[in-house]
CSV table of C-alpha atoms in Angstrom, one decimal:
chain,number,residue,atom,x,y,z
A,1,UNK,CA,0.0,0.0,0.0
A,2,UNK,CA,1.3,3.4,-1.0
A,3,UNK,CA,0.5,5.8,1.9
A,4,UNK,CA,0.9,9.6,1.7
A,5,UNK,CA,1.7,11.0,5.2
A,6,UNK,CA,1.8,14.5,6.5
A,7,UNK,CA,3.8,15.3,9.6
A,8,UNK,CA,6.3,12.5,8.8
A,9,UNK,CA,9.2,14.3,10.4
A,10,UNK,CA,7.4,14.7,13.7
A,11,UNK,CA,7.4,12.5,16.8
A,12,UNK,CA,4.3,10.5,15.9
A,13,UNK,CA,4.7,10.7,12.1
A,14,UNK,CA,8.2,9.4,12.3
A,15,UNK,CA,7.2,6.3,14.2
A,16,UNK,CA,4.2,5.8,11.9
A,17,UNK,CA,6.5,6.0,8.9
A,18,UNK,CA,8.8,3.4,10.3
A,19,UNK,CA,5.9,1.1,11.2
A,20,UNK,CA,4.6,1.4,7.6
A,21,UNK,CA,8.0,0.5,6.2
A,22,UNK,CA,8.4,-2.5,8.6
A,23,UNK,CA,4.9,-3.7,7.5
A,24,UNK,CA,5.8,-3.7,3.8
A,25,UNK,CA,4.0,-0.5,2.9
A,26,UNK,CA,5.4,2.4,1.0
A,27,UNK,CA,5.2,5.7,2.9
A,28,UNK,CA,5.5,8.9,1.0
A,29,UNK,CA,6.1,12.1,2.9
A,30,UNK,CA,4.1,15.3,2.3
A,31,UNK,CA,6.5,18.2,2.8
A,32,UNK,CA,6.4,22.0,2.7
A,33,UNK,CA,9.9,22.5,1.5
A,34,UNK,CA,10.9,21.5,-2.1
A,35,UNK,CA,10.2,17.8,-2.6
A,36,UNK,CA,13.1,15.3,-2.9
A,37,UNK,CA,12.7,11.9,-4.6
A,38,UNK,CA,9.2,10.5,-4.2
A,39,UNK,CA,8.1,13.2,-1.7
A,40,UNK,CA,5.1,15.4,-2.4
A,41,UNK,CA,5.2,19.1,-1.8
A,42,UNK,CA,2.2,21.0,-0.4
A,43,UNK,CA,1.1,24.2,1.3
A,44,UNK,CA,-1.7,23.6,3.8
A,45,UNK,CA,-3.1,27.0,3.1
A,46,UNK,CA,-3.3,26.5,-0.7
A,47,UNK,CA,-5.3,24.1,-2.8
A,48,UNK,CA,-3.5,20.8,-3.5
A,49,UNK,CA,-3.5,19.4,-7.0
A,50,UNK,CA,-5.4,16.1,-6.8
A,51,UNK,CA,-3.0,14.7,-9.5
A,52,UNK,CA,-0.3,14.7,-6.8
A,53,UNK,CA,-2.2,11.9,-5.1
A,54,UNK,CA,-2.1,9.6,-8.1
A,55,UNK,CA,-1.1,6.1,-7.2
A,56,UNK,CA,-1.7,6.6,-3.5
A,57,UNK,CA,-3.9,4.1,-1.7
A,58,UNK,CA,-4.3,6.0,1.5
A,59,UNK,CA,-3.5,9.4,3.2
A,60,UNK,CA,-2.5,9.7,6.9
A,61,UNK,CA,-2.7,13.3,8.1
A,62,UNK,CA,-0.8,14.0,11.3
A,63,UNK,CA,0.6,17.5,10.7
A,64,UNK,CA,-0.5,20.2,13.2
A,65,UNK,CA,1.1,22.9,15.3
A,66,UNK,CA,2.2,21.9,18.9
A,67,UNK,CA,-0.4,23.0,21.4
A,68,UNK,CA,2.2,23.9,24.1
A,69,UNK,CA,2.8,27.6,24.4
A,70,UNK,CA,1.4,30.8,25.6
A,71,UNK,CA,-2.3,30.7,24.7
A,72,UNK,CA,-2.8,34.2,23.4
A,73,UNK,CA,-5.7,34.8,21.1
A,74,UNK,CA,-3.4,34.8,18.1
A,75,UNK,CA,-1.7,31.6,19.2
A,76,UNK,CA,-5.1,29.9,19.7
A,77,UNK,CA,-6.2,31.0,16.2
A,78,UNK,CA,-2.9,29.6,14.8
A,79,UNK,CA,-3.6,26.3,16.6
A,80,UNK,CA,-7.1,26.1,15.1
A,81,UNK,CA,-6.0,27.1,11.6
A,82,UNK,CA,-3.1,24.7,11.5
A,83,UNK,CA,-5.5,21.8,12.0
A,84,UNK,CA,-8.6,22.9,10.1
A,85,UNK,CA,-7.0,24.5,7.0
A,86,UNK,CA,-4.5,21.7,6.4
A,87,UNK,CA,-7.2,19.0,6.9
A,88,UNK,CA,-9.6,20.7,4.6
A,89,UNK,CA,-6.9,21.1,1.9
A,90,UNK,CA,-6.0,17.4,2.0
A,91,UNK,CA,-9.6,16.2,2.3
A,92,UNK,CA,-10.6,18.3,-0.7
A,93,UNK,CA,-7.7,16.9,-2.8
A,94,UNK,CA,-8.4,13.3,-1.6
A,95,UNK,CA,-12.1,13.6,-2.5
A,96,UNK,CA,-11.4,15.0,-5.9
A,97,UNK,CA,-8.8,12.4,-6.6
A,98,UNK,CA,-11.2,9.6,-5.5
A,99,UNK,CA,-13.9,10.9,-7.9
A,100,UNK,CA,-11.5,10.9,-10.8
A,101,UNK,CA,-9.7,7.5,-10.3
A,102,UNK,CA,-10.9,5.8,-7.2
A,103,UNK,CA,-7.8,6.6,-5.1
A,104,UNK,CA,-7.0,7.2,-2.3
A,105,UNK,CA,-9.6,4.9,-0.7
A,106,UNK,CA,-8.9,5.9,2.9
A,107,UNK,CA,-8.1,9.1,4.7
A,108,UNK,CA,-6.9,8.9,8.3
A,109,UNK,CA,-6.8,12.3,10.1
A,110,UNK,CA,-5.6,13.1,13.6
A,111,UNK,CA,-7.9,14.6,16.2
A,112,UNK,CA,-7.7,14.6,20.0
A,113,UNK,CA,-9.5,13.1,23.0
A,114,UNK,CA,-10.1,16.6,24.2
A,115,UNK,CA,-13.0,16.5,21.8
A,116,UNK,CA,-15.0,15.3,24.8
A,117,UNK,CA,-14.1,18.3,27.1
A,118,UNK,CA,-13.9,17.9,30.9
A,119,UNK,CA,-16.2,15.0,31.7
A,120,UNK,CA,-15.2,13.9,35.2
A,121,UNK,CA,-15.8,10.1,35.7
A,122,UNK,CA,-18.1,9.7,32.7
A,123,UNK,CA,-17.1,6.7,30.5
A,124,UNK,CA,-16.7,8.1,26.9
A,125,UNK,CA,-17.0,6.2,23.7
A,126,UNK,CA,-17.1,7.4,20.1
A,127,UNK,CA,-20.9,7.8,20.5
A,128,UNK,CA,-20.5,10.3,23.3
A,129,UNK,CA,-21.3,14.0,22.5
A,130,UNK,CA,-18.7,16.7,22.0
A,131,UNK,CA,-17.7,18.7,25.1
A,132,UNK,CA,-17.1,22.4,25.7
A,133,UNK,CA,-13.9,24.3,25.8
A,134,UNK,CA,-11.3,25.5,23.3
A,135,UNK,CA,-9.7,22.2,22.5
A,136,UNK,CA,-13.1,20.5,22.2
A,137,UNK,CA,-14.1,23.1,19.7
A,138,UNK,CA,-10.8,22.7,17.8
A,139,UNK,CA,-11.3,18.9,17.6
A,140,UNK,CA,-14.9,19.4,16.4
A,141,UNK,CA,-13.9,21.7,13.6
A,142,UNK,CA,-10.8,19.6,12.9
A,143,UNK,CA,-13.0,16.5,12.3
A,144,UNK,CA,-15.6,18.5,10.3
A,145,UNK,CA,-12.8,19.6,7.9
A,146,UNK,CA,-12.6,16.0,6.6
A,147,UNK,CA,-16.0,16.1,5.1
A,148,UNK,CA,-14.9,16.8,1.5
A,149,UNK,CA,-13.3,13.3,1.5
A,150,UNK,CA,-16.2,11.5,3.2
A,151,UNK,CA,-18.8,13.2,1.0
A,152,UNK,CA,-16.9,11.9,-2.1
A,153,UNK,CA,-17.1,8.3,-0.8
A,154,UNK,CA,-13.7,8.0,0.8
A,155,UNK,CA,-13.5,6.0,4.0
A,156,UNK,CA,-12.5,8.6,6.6
A,157,UNK,CA,-11.2,7.8,10.1
A,158,UNK,CA,-10.7,10.6,12.7
A,159,UNK,CA,-8.2,9.5,15.3
A,160,UNK,CA,-9.0,10.9,18.7
A,161,UNK,CA,-5.5,10.5,20.1
A,162,UNK,CA,-5.0,10.4,23.9
A,163,UNK,CA,-1.9,10.7,26.1
A,164,UNK,CA,0.8,9.0,24.1
A,165,UNK,CA,3.6,7.3,26.1
A,166,UNK,CA,6.9,7.3,24.3
A,167,UNK,CA,10.4,8.1,25.5
A,168,UNK,CA,11.3,10.5,22.7
A,169,UNK,CA,8.2,12.7,22.5
A,170,UNK,CA,4.5,12.9,23.2
A,171,UNK,CA,3.1,13.6,26.7
A,172,UNK,CA,5.7,11.6,28.6
A,173,UNK,CA,8.9,13.4,27.6
A,174,UNK,CA,8.3,16.7,29.4
A,175,UNK,CA,7.3,14.8,32.6
A,176,UNK,CA,10.6,13.0,33.0
A,177,UNK,CA,12.9,15.7,34.2
A,178,UNK,CA,10.9,16.8,37.2
A,179,UNK,CA,10.2,13.3,38.2
A,180,UNK,CA,13.8,12.2,37.9
A,181,UNK,CA,14.7,15.2,40.1
A,182,UNK,CA,12.3,13.9,42.7
A,183,UNK,CA,9.9,16.8,42.5
A,184,UNK,CA,7.0,15.1,40.7
A,185,UNK,CA,3.6,14.8,42.1
A,186,UNK,CA,-0.1,14.8,41.4
A,187,UNK,CA,-1.6,17.7,39.5
A,188,UNK,CA,-4.6,19.5,41.1
A,189,UNK,CA,-6.8,17.0,43.0
A,190,UNK,CA,-5.2,14.1,41.0
A,191,UNK,CA,-8.7,12.7,40.4
A,192,UNK,CA,-8.9,13.8,36.7
A,193,UNK,CA,-8.7,10.8,34.3
A,194,UNK,CA,-5.9,10.4,31.7
A,195,UNK,CA,-6.7,8.3,28.6
A,196,UNK,CA,-3.2,7.0,28.0
A,197,UNK,CA,-1.9,4.8,25.1
A,198,UNK,CA,1.4,3.2,24.5
A,199,UNK,CA,3.3,4.5,21.4
A,200,UNK,CA,3.5,0.9,20.0
A,201,UNK,CA,-0.3,0.7,20.2
A,202,UNK,CA,-0.7,4.0,18.4
A,203,UNK,CA,1.3,2.9,15.4
A,204,UNK,CA,-0.2,-0.6,15.4
A,205,UNK,CA,-3.7,0.8,15.6
A,206,UNK,CA,-3.1,3.3,12.8
A,207,UNK,CA,-2.0,0.4,10.6
A,208,UNK,CA,-5.0,-1.6,11.7
A,209,UNK,CA,-7.3,1.3,10.8
A,210,UNK,CA,-5.7,1.6,7.3
A,211,UNK,CA,-6.3,-2.0,6.6
A,212,UNK,CA,-9.7,-2.6,8.3
A,213,UNK,CA,-12.5,-1.5,6.0
A,214,UNK,CA,-15.0,-1.7,8.8
A,215,UNK,CA,-13.5,1.3,10.7
A,216,UNK,CA,-14.8,4.7,9.8
A,217,UNK,CA,-15.7,8.0,11.5
A,218,UNK,CA,-14.3,8.9,14.9
A,219,UNK,CA,-12.1,6.3,16.6
A,220,UNK,CA,-10.7,6.7,20.1
A,221,UNK,CA,-7.0,6.1,19.8
A,222,UNK,CA,-6.6,5.4,23.6
A,223,UNK,CA,-5.7,2.4,25.7
A,224,UNK,CA,-8.3,0.2,27.3
A,225,UNK,CA,-7.5,1.3,30.9
A,226,UNK,CA,-7.7,5.0,31.6
A,227,UNK,CA,-6.4,6.0,35.0
A,228,UNK,CA,-6.6,9.0,37.4
A,229,UNK,CA,-3.8,11.4,37.4
A,230,UNK,CA,-2.7,10.4,41.0
A,231,UNK,CA,-2.5,6.8,39.9
A,232,UNK,CA,-0.5,7.8,36.8
A,233,UNK,CA,1.9,9.8,38.9
A,234,UNK,CA,2.5,7.0,41.4
A,235,UNK,CA,3.1,4.5,38.6
A,236,UNK,CA,5.7,6.8,36.9
A,237,UNK,CA,7.4,7.4,40.2
A,238,UNK,CA,7.7,3.6,40.8
A,239,UNK,CA,9.2,3.1,37.3
A,240,UNK,CA,11.8,5.9,37.9
A,241,UNK,CA,12.4,4.9,41.6
A,242,UNK,CA,11.6,8.4,42.7
A,243,UNK,CA,9.2,9.9,45.3
A,244,UNK,CA,6.0,11.6,44.1
A,245,UNK,CA,5.3,13.9,47.1
A,246,UNK,CA,5.3,17.3,45.5
A,247,UNK,CA,1.8,18.0,44.3
A,248,UNK,CA,1.1,20.9,41.8
A,249,UNK,CA,-2.0,22.6,43.2
A,250,UNK,CA,-4.8,23.6,40.9
A,251,UNK,CA,-4.4,27.4,41.6
A,252,UNK,CA,-0.7,27.1,40.7
A,253,UNK,CA,-1.6,25.4,37.4
A,254,UNK,CA,-4.1,28.2,36.6
A,255,UNK,CA,-1.7,31.0,37.6
A,256,UNK,CA,1.3,29.5,35.7
A,257,UNK,CA,-0.4,28.1,32.6
A,258,UNK,CA,-3.8,29.7,32.4
A,259,UNK,CA,-6.3,28.2,30.0
A,260,UNK,CA,-3.7,25.8,28.6
A,261,UNK,CA,-3.1,24.4,32.1
A,262,UNK,CA,-6.9,23.9,32.6
A,263,UNK,CA,-7.4,22.1,29.3
A,264,UNK,CA,-4.3,20.0,29.2
A,265,UNK,CA,-3.5,19.3,32.9
A,266,UNK,CA,-6.8,19.5,34.8
A,267,UNK,CA,-9.4,18.3,32.3
A,268,UNK,CA,-10.7,14.7,32.9
A,269,UNK,CA,-11.2,12.5,29.9
A,270,UNK,CA,-12.1,8.8,30.6
A,271,UNK,CA,-12.3,7.6,27.0
A,272,UNK,CA,-12.5,4.0,25.9
A,273,UNK,CA,-11.4,2.5,22.6
A,274,UNK,CA,-14.8,1.0,21.9
A,275,UNK,CA,-14.6,0.9,18.1
A,276,UNK,CA,-11.1,-0.5,18.0
A,277,UNK,CA,-11.9,-3.3,20.3
A,278,UNK,CA,-15.2,-4.1,18.6
A,279,UNK,CA,-13.3,-4.3,15.3
A,280,UNK,CA,-10.9,-6.9,16.7
A,281,UNK,CA,-7.8,-4.8,17.5
A,282,UNK,CA,-5.8,-6.4,20.3
A,283,UNK,CA,-3.8,-4.0,22.5
A,284,UNK,CA,-0.2,-4.8,23.3
A,285,UNK,CA,-0.4,-2.8,26.5
A,286,UNK,CA,-3.4,-3.0,28.8
A,287,UNK,CA,-1.6,-2.0,32.1
A,288,UNK,CA,-0.1,1.4,32.6
A,289,UNK,CA,2.9,-0.1,34.4
A,290,UNK,CA,3.8,-2.2,31.4
A,291,UNK,CA,3.4,0.7,29.0
A,292,UNK,CA,5.6,2.9,31.1
A,293,UNK,CA,8.2,0.2,31.5
A,294,UNK,CA,8.3,-0.2,27.7
A,295,UNK,CA,8.5,3.6,27.1
A,296,UNK,CA,11.3,4.0,29.6
A,297,UNK,CA,13.4,1.2,28.1
């Protein structure tokens, strides 16, 4: 399978590219700079010539601006635009290419588990409603931007990605330094749920979604065992053999990080991978301890 992939140079895109190659597929990078070799150049803010998708069986769209930063109004608009405009550009080209020659047949696009907003202890599946908040609205518009592809008949999967556990990136990397220094601890009350997923399961599930014609629409790309923040913190401390006795109070989070801290650190998302499990995907990592052990080498 020839797979066009955006964000191939990023943390997740790099691992997905490697997994595609190991599985015998042919990944082709979408790049903004001048293309080299088989690469395809694009500008997320400009229409993409559908002819550039000729011969591609699938498109995996993972490119988006990092959400960490100072959430000014301008920065928030850039976060939204980087997701919606790029997705709409690709979805439009994919849809037109499919109408012309029947390819690509599948379009996988990243989204986020913050689609659900702050939901406390509620169990969330793909059937659950959208939440409220900035990131929930971003995810809603992000997914809606795939409609030109789905309306053309392309199988579209929106990957609601949770907290990815990998050593060289994702959510785990910035946590390691304070914990290794022995100053880690729960955030806020510690009762907010974290929908974690091991990096190996992210890449395997994406390949599964590419090859499984029964999967379409939103798919929770999370592990089967979400945990509360205080449980996550204790598990990470055990793996690093460090104490976890320095909590980060909620008022400190709000004062230091503002809206970003509320949405990324204090929001509770207890999402379950209902569609993946119903489709027969078998997770490699069910237990947080095992996923952390693998991520930490």
